[in-house]
Coordinates of C-alpha atoms (C1' of nucleotides) in Angstrom, one line a residue:
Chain B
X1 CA 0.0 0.0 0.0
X2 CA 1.3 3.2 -1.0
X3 CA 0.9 4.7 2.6
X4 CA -2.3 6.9 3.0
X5 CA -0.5 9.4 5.3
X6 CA 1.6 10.4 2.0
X7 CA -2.0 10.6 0.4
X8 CA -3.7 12.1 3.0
X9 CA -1.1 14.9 3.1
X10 CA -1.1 15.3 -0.7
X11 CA -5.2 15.7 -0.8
X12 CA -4.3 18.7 0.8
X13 CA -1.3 20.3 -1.1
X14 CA 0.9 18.7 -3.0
X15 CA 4.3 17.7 -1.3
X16 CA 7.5 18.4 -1.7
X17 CA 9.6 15.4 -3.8
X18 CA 12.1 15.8 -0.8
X19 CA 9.7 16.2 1.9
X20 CA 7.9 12.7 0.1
X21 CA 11.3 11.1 0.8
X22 CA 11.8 12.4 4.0
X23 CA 8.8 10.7 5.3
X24 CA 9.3 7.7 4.0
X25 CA 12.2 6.8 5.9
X26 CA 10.8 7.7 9.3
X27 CA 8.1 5.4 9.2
X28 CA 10.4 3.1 10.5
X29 CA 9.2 1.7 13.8
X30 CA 5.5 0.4 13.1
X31 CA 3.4 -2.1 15.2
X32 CA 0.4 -4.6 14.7
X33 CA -2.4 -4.1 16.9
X34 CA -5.2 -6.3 17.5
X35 CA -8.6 -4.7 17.7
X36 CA -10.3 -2.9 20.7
X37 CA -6.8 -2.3 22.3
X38 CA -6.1 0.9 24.1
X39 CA -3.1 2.7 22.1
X40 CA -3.3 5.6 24.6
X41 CA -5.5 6.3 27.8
X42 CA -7.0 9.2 29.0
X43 CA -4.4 10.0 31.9
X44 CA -1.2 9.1 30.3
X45 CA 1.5 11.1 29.4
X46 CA 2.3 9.4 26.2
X47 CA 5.7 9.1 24.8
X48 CA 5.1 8.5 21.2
X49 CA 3.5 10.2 18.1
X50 CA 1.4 7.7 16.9
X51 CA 0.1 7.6 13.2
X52 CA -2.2 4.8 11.7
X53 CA -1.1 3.1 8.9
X54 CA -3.9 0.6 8.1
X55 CA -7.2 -0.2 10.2
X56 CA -9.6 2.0 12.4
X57 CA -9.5 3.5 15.3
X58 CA -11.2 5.9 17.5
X59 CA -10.9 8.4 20.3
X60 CA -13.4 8.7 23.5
X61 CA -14.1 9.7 26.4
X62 CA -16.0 8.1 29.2
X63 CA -18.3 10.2 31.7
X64 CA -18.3 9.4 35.7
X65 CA -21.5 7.6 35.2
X66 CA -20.4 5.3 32.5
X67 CA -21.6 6.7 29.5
X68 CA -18.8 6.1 26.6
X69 CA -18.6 9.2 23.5
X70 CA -16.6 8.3 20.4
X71 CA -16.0 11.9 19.2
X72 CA -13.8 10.7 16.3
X73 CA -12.3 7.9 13.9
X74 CA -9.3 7.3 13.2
X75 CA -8.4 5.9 9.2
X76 CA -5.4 5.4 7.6
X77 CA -3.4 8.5 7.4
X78 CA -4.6 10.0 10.7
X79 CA -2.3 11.0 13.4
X80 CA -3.3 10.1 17.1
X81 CA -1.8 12.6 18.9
X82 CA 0.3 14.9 17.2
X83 CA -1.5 17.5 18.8
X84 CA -1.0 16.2 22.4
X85 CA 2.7 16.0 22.3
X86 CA 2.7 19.6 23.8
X87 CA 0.0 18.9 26.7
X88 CA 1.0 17.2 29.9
X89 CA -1.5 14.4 30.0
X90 CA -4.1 13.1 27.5
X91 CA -7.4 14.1 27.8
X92 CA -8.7 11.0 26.2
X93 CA -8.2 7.7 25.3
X94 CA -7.6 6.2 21.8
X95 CA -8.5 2.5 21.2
X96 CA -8.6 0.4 18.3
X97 CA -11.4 -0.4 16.4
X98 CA -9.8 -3.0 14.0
X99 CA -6.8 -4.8 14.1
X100 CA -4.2 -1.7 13.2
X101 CA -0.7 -0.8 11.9
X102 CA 0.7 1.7 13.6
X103 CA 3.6 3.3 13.3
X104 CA 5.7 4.8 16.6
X105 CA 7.5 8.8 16.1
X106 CA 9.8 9.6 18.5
X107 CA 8.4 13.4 19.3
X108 CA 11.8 14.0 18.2
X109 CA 11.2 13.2 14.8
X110 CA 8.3 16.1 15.1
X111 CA 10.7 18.3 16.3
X112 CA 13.3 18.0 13.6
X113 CA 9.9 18.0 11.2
X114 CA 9.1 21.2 12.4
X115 CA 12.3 23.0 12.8
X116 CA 13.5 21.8 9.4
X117 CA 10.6 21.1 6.8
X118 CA 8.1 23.9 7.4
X119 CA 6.4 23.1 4.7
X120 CA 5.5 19.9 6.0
X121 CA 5.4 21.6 9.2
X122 CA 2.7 23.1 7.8
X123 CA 1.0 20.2 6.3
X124 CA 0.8 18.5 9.9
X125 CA -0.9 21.8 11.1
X126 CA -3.1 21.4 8.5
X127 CA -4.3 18.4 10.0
X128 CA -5.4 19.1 13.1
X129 CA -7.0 22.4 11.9
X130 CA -9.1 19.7 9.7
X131 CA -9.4 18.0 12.8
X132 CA -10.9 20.8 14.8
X133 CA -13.2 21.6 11.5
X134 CA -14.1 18.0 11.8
X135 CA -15.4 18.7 15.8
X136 CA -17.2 21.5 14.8
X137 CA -19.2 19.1 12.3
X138 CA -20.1 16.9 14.3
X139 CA -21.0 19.2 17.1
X140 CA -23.5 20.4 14.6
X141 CA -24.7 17.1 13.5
X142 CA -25.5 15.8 17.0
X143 CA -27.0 19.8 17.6
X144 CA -29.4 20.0 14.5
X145 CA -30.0 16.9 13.1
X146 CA -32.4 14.0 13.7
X147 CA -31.0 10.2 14.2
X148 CA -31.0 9.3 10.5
X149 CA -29.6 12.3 9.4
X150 CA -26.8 12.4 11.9
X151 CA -25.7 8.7 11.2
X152 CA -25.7 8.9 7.3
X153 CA -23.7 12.7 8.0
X154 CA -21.5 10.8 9.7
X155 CA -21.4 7.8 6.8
X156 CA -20.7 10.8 4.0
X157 CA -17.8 12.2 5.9
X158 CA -16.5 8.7 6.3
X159 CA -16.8 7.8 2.9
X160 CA -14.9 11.2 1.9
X161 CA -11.9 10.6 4.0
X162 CA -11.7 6.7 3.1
X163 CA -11.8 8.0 -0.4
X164 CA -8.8 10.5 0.4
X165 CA -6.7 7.8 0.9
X166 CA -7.6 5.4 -1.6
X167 CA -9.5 2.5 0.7
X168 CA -12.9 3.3 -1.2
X169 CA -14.1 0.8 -3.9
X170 CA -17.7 3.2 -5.3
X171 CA -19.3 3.7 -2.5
X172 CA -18.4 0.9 -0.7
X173 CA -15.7 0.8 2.1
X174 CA -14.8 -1.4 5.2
X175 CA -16.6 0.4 8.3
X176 CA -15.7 -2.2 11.3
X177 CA -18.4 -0.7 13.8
X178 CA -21.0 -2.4 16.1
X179 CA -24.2 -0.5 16.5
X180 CA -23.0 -0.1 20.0
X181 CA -20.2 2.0 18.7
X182 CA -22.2 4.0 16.1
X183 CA -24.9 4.7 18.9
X184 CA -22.1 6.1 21.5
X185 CA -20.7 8.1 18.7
X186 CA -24.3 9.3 17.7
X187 CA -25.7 10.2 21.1
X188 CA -28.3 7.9 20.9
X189 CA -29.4 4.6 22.4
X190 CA -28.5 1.7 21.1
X191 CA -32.3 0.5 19.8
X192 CA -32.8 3.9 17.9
X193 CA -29.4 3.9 16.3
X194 CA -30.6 0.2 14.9
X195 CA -34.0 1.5 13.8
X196 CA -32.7 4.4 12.2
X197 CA -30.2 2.8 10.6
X198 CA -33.0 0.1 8.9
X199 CA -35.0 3.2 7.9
X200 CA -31.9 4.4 6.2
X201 CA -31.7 1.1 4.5
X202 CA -35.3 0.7 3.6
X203 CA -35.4 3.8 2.0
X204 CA -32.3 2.5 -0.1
X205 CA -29.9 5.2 1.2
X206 CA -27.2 2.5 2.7
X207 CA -26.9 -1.1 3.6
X208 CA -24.5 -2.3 6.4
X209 CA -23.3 -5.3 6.7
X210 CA -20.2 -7.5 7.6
X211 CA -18.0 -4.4 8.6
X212 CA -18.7 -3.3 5.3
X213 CA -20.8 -0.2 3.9
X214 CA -22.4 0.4 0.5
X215 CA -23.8 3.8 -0.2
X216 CA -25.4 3.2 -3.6
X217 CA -25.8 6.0 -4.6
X218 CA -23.3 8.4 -3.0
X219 CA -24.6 12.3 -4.0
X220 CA -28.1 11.4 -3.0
X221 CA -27.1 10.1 0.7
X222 CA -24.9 13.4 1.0
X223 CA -28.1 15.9 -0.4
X224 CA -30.1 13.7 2.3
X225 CA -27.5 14.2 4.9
X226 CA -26.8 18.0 4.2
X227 CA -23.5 16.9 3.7
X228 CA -21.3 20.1 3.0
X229 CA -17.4 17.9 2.6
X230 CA -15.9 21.9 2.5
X231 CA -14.5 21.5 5.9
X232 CA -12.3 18.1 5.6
X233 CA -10.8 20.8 3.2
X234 CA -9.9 18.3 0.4
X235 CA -8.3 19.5 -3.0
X236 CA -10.6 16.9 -4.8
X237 CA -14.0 16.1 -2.8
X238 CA -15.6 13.1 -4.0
X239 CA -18.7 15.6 -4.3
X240 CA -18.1 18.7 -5.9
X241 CA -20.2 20.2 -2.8
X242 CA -23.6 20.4 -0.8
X243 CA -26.2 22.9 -1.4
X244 CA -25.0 25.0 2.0
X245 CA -26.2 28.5 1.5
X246 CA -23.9 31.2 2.6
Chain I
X1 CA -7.0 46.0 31.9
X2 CA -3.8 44.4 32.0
X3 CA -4.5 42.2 28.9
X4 CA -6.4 39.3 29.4
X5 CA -4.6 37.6 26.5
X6 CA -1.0 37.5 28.4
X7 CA -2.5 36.8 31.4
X8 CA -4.2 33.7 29.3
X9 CA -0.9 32.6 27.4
X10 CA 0.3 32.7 31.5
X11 CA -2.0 30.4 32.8
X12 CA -0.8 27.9 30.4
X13 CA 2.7 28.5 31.1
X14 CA 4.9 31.6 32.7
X15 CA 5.9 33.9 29.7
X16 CA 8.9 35.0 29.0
X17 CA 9.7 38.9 29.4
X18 CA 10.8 39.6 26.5
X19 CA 7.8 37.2 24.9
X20 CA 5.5 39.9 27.5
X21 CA 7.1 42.7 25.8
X22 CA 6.9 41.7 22.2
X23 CA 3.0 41.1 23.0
X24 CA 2.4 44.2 24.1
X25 CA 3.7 45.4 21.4
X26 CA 1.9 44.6 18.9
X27 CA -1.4 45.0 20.2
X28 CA -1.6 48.0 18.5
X29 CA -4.2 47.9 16.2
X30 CA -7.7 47.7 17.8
X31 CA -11.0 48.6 17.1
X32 CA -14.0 48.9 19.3
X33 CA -17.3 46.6 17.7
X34 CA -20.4 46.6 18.1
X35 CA -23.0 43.4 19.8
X36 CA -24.5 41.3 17.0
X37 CA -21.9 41.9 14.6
X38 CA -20.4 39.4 12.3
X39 CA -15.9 39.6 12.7
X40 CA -15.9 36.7 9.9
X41 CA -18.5 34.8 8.0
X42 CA -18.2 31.5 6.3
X43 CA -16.7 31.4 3.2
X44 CA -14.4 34.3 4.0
X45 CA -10.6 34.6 2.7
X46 CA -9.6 36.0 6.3
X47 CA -6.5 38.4 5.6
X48 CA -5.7 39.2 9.7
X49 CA -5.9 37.0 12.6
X50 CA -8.4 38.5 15.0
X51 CA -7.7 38.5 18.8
X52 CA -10.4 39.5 21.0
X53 CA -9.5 41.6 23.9
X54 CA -12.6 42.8 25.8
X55 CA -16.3 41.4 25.2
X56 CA -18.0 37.8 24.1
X57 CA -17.9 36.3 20.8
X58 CA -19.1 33.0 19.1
X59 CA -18.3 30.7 16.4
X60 CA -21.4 29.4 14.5
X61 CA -22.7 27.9 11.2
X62 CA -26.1 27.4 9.5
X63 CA -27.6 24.8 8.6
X64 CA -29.1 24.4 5.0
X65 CA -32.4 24.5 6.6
X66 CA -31.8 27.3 8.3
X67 CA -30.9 26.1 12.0
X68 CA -27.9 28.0 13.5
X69 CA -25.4 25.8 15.8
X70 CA -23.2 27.9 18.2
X71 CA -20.2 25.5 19.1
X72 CA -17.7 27.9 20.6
X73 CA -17.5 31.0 22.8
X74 CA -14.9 33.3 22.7
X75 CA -13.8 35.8 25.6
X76 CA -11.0 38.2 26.3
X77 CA -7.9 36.6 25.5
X78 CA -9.2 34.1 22.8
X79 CA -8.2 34.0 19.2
X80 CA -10.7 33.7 16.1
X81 CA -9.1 32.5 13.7
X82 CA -5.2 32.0 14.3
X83 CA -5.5 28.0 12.9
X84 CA -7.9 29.1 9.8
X85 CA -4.5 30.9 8.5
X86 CA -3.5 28.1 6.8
X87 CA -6.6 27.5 5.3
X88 CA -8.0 29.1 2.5
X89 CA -11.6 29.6 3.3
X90 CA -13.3 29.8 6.6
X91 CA -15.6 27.3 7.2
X92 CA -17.5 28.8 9.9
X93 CA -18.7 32.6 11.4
X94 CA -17.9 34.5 14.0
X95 CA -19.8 36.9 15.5
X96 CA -20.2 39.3 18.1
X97 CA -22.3 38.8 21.3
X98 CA -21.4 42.4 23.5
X99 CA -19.7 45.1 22.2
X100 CA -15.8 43.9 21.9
X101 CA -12.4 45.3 21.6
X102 CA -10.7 43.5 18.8
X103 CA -7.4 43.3 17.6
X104 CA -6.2 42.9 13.8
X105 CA -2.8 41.0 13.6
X106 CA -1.4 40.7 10.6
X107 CA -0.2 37.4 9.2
X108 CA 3.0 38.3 9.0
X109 CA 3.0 39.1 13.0
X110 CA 2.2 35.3 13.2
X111 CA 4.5 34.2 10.7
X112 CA 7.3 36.2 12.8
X113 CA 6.3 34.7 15.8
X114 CA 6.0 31.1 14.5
X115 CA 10.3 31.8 13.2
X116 CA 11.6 33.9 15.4
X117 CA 9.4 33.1 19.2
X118 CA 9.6 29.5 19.5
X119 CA 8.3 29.2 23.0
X120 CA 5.4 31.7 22.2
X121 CA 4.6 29.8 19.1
X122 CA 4.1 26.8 21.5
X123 CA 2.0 29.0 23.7
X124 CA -0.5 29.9 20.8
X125 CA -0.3 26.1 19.3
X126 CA -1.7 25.2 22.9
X127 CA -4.1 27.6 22.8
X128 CA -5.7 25.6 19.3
X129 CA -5.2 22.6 21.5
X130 CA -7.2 23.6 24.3
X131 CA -10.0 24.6 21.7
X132 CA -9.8 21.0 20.4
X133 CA -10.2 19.8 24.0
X134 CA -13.5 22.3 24.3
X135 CA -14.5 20.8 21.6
X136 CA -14.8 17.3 22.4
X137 CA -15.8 18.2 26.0
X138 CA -18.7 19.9 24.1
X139 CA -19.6 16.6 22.2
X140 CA -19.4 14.7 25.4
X141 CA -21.4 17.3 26.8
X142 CA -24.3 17.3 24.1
X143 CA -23.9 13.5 23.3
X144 CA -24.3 12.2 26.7
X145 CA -26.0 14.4 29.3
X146 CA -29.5 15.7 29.8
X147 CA -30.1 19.2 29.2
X148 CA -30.0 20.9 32.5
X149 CA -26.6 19.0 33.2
X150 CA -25.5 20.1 29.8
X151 CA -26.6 23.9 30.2
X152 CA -24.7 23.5 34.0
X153 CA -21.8 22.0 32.4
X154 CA -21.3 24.8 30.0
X155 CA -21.8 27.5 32.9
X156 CA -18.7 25.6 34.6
X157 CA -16.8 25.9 31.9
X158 CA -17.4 29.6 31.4
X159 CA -16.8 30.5 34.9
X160 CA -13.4 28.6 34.6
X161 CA -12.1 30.3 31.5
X162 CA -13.4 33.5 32.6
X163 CA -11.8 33.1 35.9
X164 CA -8.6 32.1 34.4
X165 CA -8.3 35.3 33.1
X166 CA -9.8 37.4 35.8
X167 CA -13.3 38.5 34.8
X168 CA -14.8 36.6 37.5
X169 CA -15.9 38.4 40.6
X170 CA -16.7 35.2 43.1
X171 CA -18.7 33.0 41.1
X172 CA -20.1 35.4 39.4
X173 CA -19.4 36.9 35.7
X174 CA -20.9 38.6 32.6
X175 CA -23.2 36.6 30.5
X176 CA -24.8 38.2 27.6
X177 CA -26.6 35.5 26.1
X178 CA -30.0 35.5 25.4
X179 CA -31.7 31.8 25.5
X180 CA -32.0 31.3 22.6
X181 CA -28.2 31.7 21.5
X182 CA -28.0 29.5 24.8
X183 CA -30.6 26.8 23.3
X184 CA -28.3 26.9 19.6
X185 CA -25.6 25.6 21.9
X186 CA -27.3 23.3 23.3
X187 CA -28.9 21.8 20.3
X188 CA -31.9 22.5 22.4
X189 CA -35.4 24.0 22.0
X190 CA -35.6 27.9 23.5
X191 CA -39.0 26.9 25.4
X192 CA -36.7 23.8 27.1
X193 CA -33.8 25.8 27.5
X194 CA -35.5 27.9 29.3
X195 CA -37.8 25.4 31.6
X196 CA -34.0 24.1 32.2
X197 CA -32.3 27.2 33.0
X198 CA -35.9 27.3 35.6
X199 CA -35.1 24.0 36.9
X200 CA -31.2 24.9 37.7
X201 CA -32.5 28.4 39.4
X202 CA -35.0 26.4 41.3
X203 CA -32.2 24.3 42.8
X204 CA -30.6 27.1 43.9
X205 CA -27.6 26.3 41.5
X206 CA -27.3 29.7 38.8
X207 CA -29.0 32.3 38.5
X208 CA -29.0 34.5 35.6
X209 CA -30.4 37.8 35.3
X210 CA -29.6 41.1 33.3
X211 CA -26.8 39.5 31.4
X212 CA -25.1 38.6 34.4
X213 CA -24.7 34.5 35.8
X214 CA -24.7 34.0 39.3
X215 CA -23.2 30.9 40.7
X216 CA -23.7 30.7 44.1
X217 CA -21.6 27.2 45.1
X218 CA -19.3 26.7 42.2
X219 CA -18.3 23.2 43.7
X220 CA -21.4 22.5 44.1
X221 CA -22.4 23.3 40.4
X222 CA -19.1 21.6 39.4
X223 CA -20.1 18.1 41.2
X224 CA -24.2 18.5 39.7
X225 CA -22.5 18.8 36.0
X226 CA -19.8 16.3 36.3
X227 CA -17.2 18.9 35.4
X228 CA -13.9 18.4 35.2
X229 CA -11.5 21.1 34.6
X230 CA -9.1 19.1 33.2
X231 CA -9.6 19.3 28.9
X232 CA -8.8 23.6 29.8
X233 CA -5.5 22.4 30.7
X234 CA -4.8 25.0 33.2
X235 CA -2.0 25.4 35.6
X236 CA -4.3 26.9 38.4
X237 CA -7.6 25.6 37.8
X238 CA -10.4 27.0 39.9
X239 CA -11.4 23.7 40.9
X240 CA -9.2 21.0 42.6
X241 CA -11.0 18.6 40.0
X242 CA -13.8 17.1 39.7
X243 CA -14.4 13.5 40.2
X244 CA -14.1 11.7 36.9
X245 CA -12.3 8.2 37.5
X246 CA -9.8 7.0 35.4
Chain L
dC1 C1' -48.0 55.0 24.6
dG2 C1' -47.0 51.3 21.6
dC3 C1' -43.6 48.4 19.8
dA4 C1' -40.1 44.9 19.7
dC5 C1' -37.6 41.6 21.9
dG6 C1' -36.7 38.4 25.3
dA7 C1' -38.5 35.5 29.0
dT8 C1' -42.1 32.5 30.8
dT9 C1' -45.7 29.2 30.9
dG10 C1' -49.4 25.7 29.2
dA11 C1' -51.0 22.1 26.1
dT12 C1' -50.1 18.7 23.0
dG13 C1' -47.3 15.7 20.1
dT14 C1' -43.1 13.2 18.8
dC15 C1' -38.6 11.5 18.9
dC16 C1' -35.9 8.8 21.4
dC17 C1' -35.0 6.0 25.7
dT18 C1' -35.5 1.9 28.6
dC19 C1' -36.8 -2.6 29.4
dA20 C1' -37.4 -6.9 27.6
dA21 C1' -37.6 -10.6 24.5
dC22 C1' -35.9 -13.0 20.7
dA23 C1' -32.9 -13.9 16.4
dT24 C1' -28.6 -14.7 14.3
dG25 C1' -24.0 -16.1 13.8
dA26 C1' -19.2 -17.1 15.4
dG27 C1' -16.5 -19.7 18.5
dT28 C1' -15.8 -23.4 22.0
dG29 C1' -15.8 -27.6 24.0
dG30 C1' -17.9 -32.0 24.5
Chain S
dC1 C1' -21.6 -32.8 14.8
dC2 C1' -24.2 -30.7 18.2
dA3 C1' -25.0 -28.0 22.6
dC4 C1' -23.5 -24.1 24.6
dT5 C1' -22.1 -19.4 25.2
dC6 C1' -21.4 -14.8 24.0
dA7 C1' -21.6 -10.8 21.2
dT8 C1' -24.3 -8.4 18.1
dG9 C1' -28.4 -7.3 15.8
dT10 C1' -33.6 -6.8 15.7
dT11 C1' -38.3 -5.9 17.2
dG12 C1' -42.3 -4.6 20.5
dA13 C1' -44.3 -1.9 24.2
dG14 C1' -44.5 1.8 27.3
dG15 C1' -42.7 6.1 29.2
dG16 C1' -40.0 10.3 29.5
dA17 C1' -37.4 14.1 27.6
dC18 C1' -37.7 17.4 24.6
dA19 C1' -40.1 19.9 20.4
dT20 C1' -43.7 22.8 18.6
dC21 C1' -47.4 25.9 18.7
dA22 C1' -49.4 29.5 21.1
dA23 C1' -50.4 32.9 24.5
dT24 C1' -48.9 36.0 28.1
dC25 C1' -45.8 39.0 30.5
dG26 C1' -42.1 42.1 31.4
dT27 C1' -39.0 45.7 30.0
dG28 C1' -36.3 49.0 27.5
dC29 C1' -36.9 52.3 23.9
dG30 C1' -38.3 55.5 20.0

DNA sequence: CGCACGATTGATGTCCCTCAACATGAGTGG
DNA sequence: CCACTCATGTTGAGGGACATCAATCGTGCG
């Protein structure tokens, strides 16, 4: 696989031939990971950048009273915690969803990156301020929008990243969630997350099944969704874009 | 006022004089705004990074159908738009809530600072950090808890950040929302909002009244909210912390 | 005064939750 | 090969949280 960070960071602005080699040789040190493994727990002061290479992942949060949130996913190309190599302590936790490849940067490595390659300096940046647009989203989608639209937002987005990088075959793309997961990532309970998703698929929009998604037809979903893919801030969005107003 | 934004970049970490001095420096252009007032709007090309130095702010976006989502607030000290730099199109708007004291940096300030002040350049990527944090702790906070909890929740936050950078005056601070910019925040209805806001009073827990919050036992509120200070990632956080396990 | 805006309250409906039962399929051990 | 378990998905019934519609009330302001 030709690596989907290199991807990922080209959907944004093309990179520099040198800066291509450059990262190339530092993904050196890289791990398999089995599914639903912690790679870094709220608490921990975590020594390592960590960037997925293959499989899916997700960050969360658990309340005092139990309740889990999945506020993001992880895909092939993502960083874990580039931002977090400046805090003290994680604020959350970041398990695996599927077994994963990961690969292990000394924060040195940032350092050097960011003292020597601004423009890739830049490029990281760029990714967490996609990141942050990507919070903002979903804060909307869980604000504004009713259980079917807010899963098949969700579905649209996911589809447009997976695409990024290459691990989209029309429409279709692995997505290894329970509805458990999708639910704690939706706000909802588990029961309406599984009724809304069957009205989703009874009204043809998207079928789920054996950790795999098929969006038939991918335009219509997004117009049902008022799915806008302007903040993931793409050079090429699958869809040329949403009907937003102003 | 002795510049809520250094005495923000301090809570973080102590500054360095001559970092102090450089800051004050360039805080030269202001401009005094009205309330209700968009700084930015969505779709913008942004040419100067926008600091605000008095008054209350908030990022928001509309919905194709029309429904506005507030999912940030800024106060003295906070920037608008230092990460949207990069990018070449704002993705959100940010408007005005009181009248606020503003100030217009110029790209090239940032691009200065990001060469030639290192540590301050750390200072303002935390700052985007701690945004992220919000953030989540905001999709936590709508995901997963009831809508008085939610609306408490938020107040503890405010009171924090306002506190942090000394706009508090013992549990008590300026507010100048109206409920329904409260109930876009909330992803709530205004009629709810307010029979929450009723319910909160009725404990004894806030009160709000001529844009002014009253919080009579901060602790108390703090422990009813399941707040935890720790996403703000301050050195001296009002609260000890809260009580959220592992 | 009369107007506009925000806050408040009542009545009614709906979206979503909880509890509970049952179905399905993969894995395990007999 | 079958009984068993466990995780996940699916469906029904009833209740609660929250939405919508509508009316009223206070308050600052031209």
């Amino acid at each position: 696989m030709p690596n989907a960070f290199l991807r990922k960071l080209d959907s944004f602005e093309p990179l520099h031939p040198d800066d291509r080699d450059w990262l190339k040789s530092i993904s050196s040190r890289t791990r398999e990971v089995d599914a639903d493994i912690d790679l870094i727990s709220e608490g921990d002061n975590p020594e390592n950048v960590l960037l997925i290479l293959a499989g899916f992942a997700m960050r969360y949060k658990v309340t005092s009273d139990g309740r889990r949130h999945i506020f993001a996913y992880l895909i092939p190309g993502d960083f874990c915690d580039l931002h977090v190599a400046l805090l003290k302590k994680m604020d959350h936790s970041i398990a695996t969803l599927s077994p994963c490849r990961v690969a292990y940067l000394s924060p040195g490595t940032i350092l050097e990156l960011t003292e020597r390659r601004p423009s890739l300096a830049r490029a990281l940046w760029m990714c967490s301020l996609v990141d942050e647009a990507t919070l903002r989203e979903w804060l909307v989608n869980l604000g504004q929008r009713s259980a079917p639209h807010r899963i098949s937002h969700l579905f649209c987005e996911l589809h447009e990243r997976m695409k990024a990088v290459g691990l989209t075959d029309d429409g279709s793309f692995e997505l290894p969630l329970t509805q458990a997961e999708l639910s704690d990532t939706m706000g909802l309970s588990i029961v309406h997350a599984n009724r809304s998703l069957k009205e989703l698929r009874e009204a043809g929009l998207v079928s789920l099944k054996n950790e795999r998604i098929v969006i038939p037809n991918v335009r219509r979903l997004a117009e049902y969704s008022d799915f806008d893919p302007s903040y993931l801030h793409l050079r090429w969005p699958a869809l040329a874009h949403g009907s937003r107003q102003r």
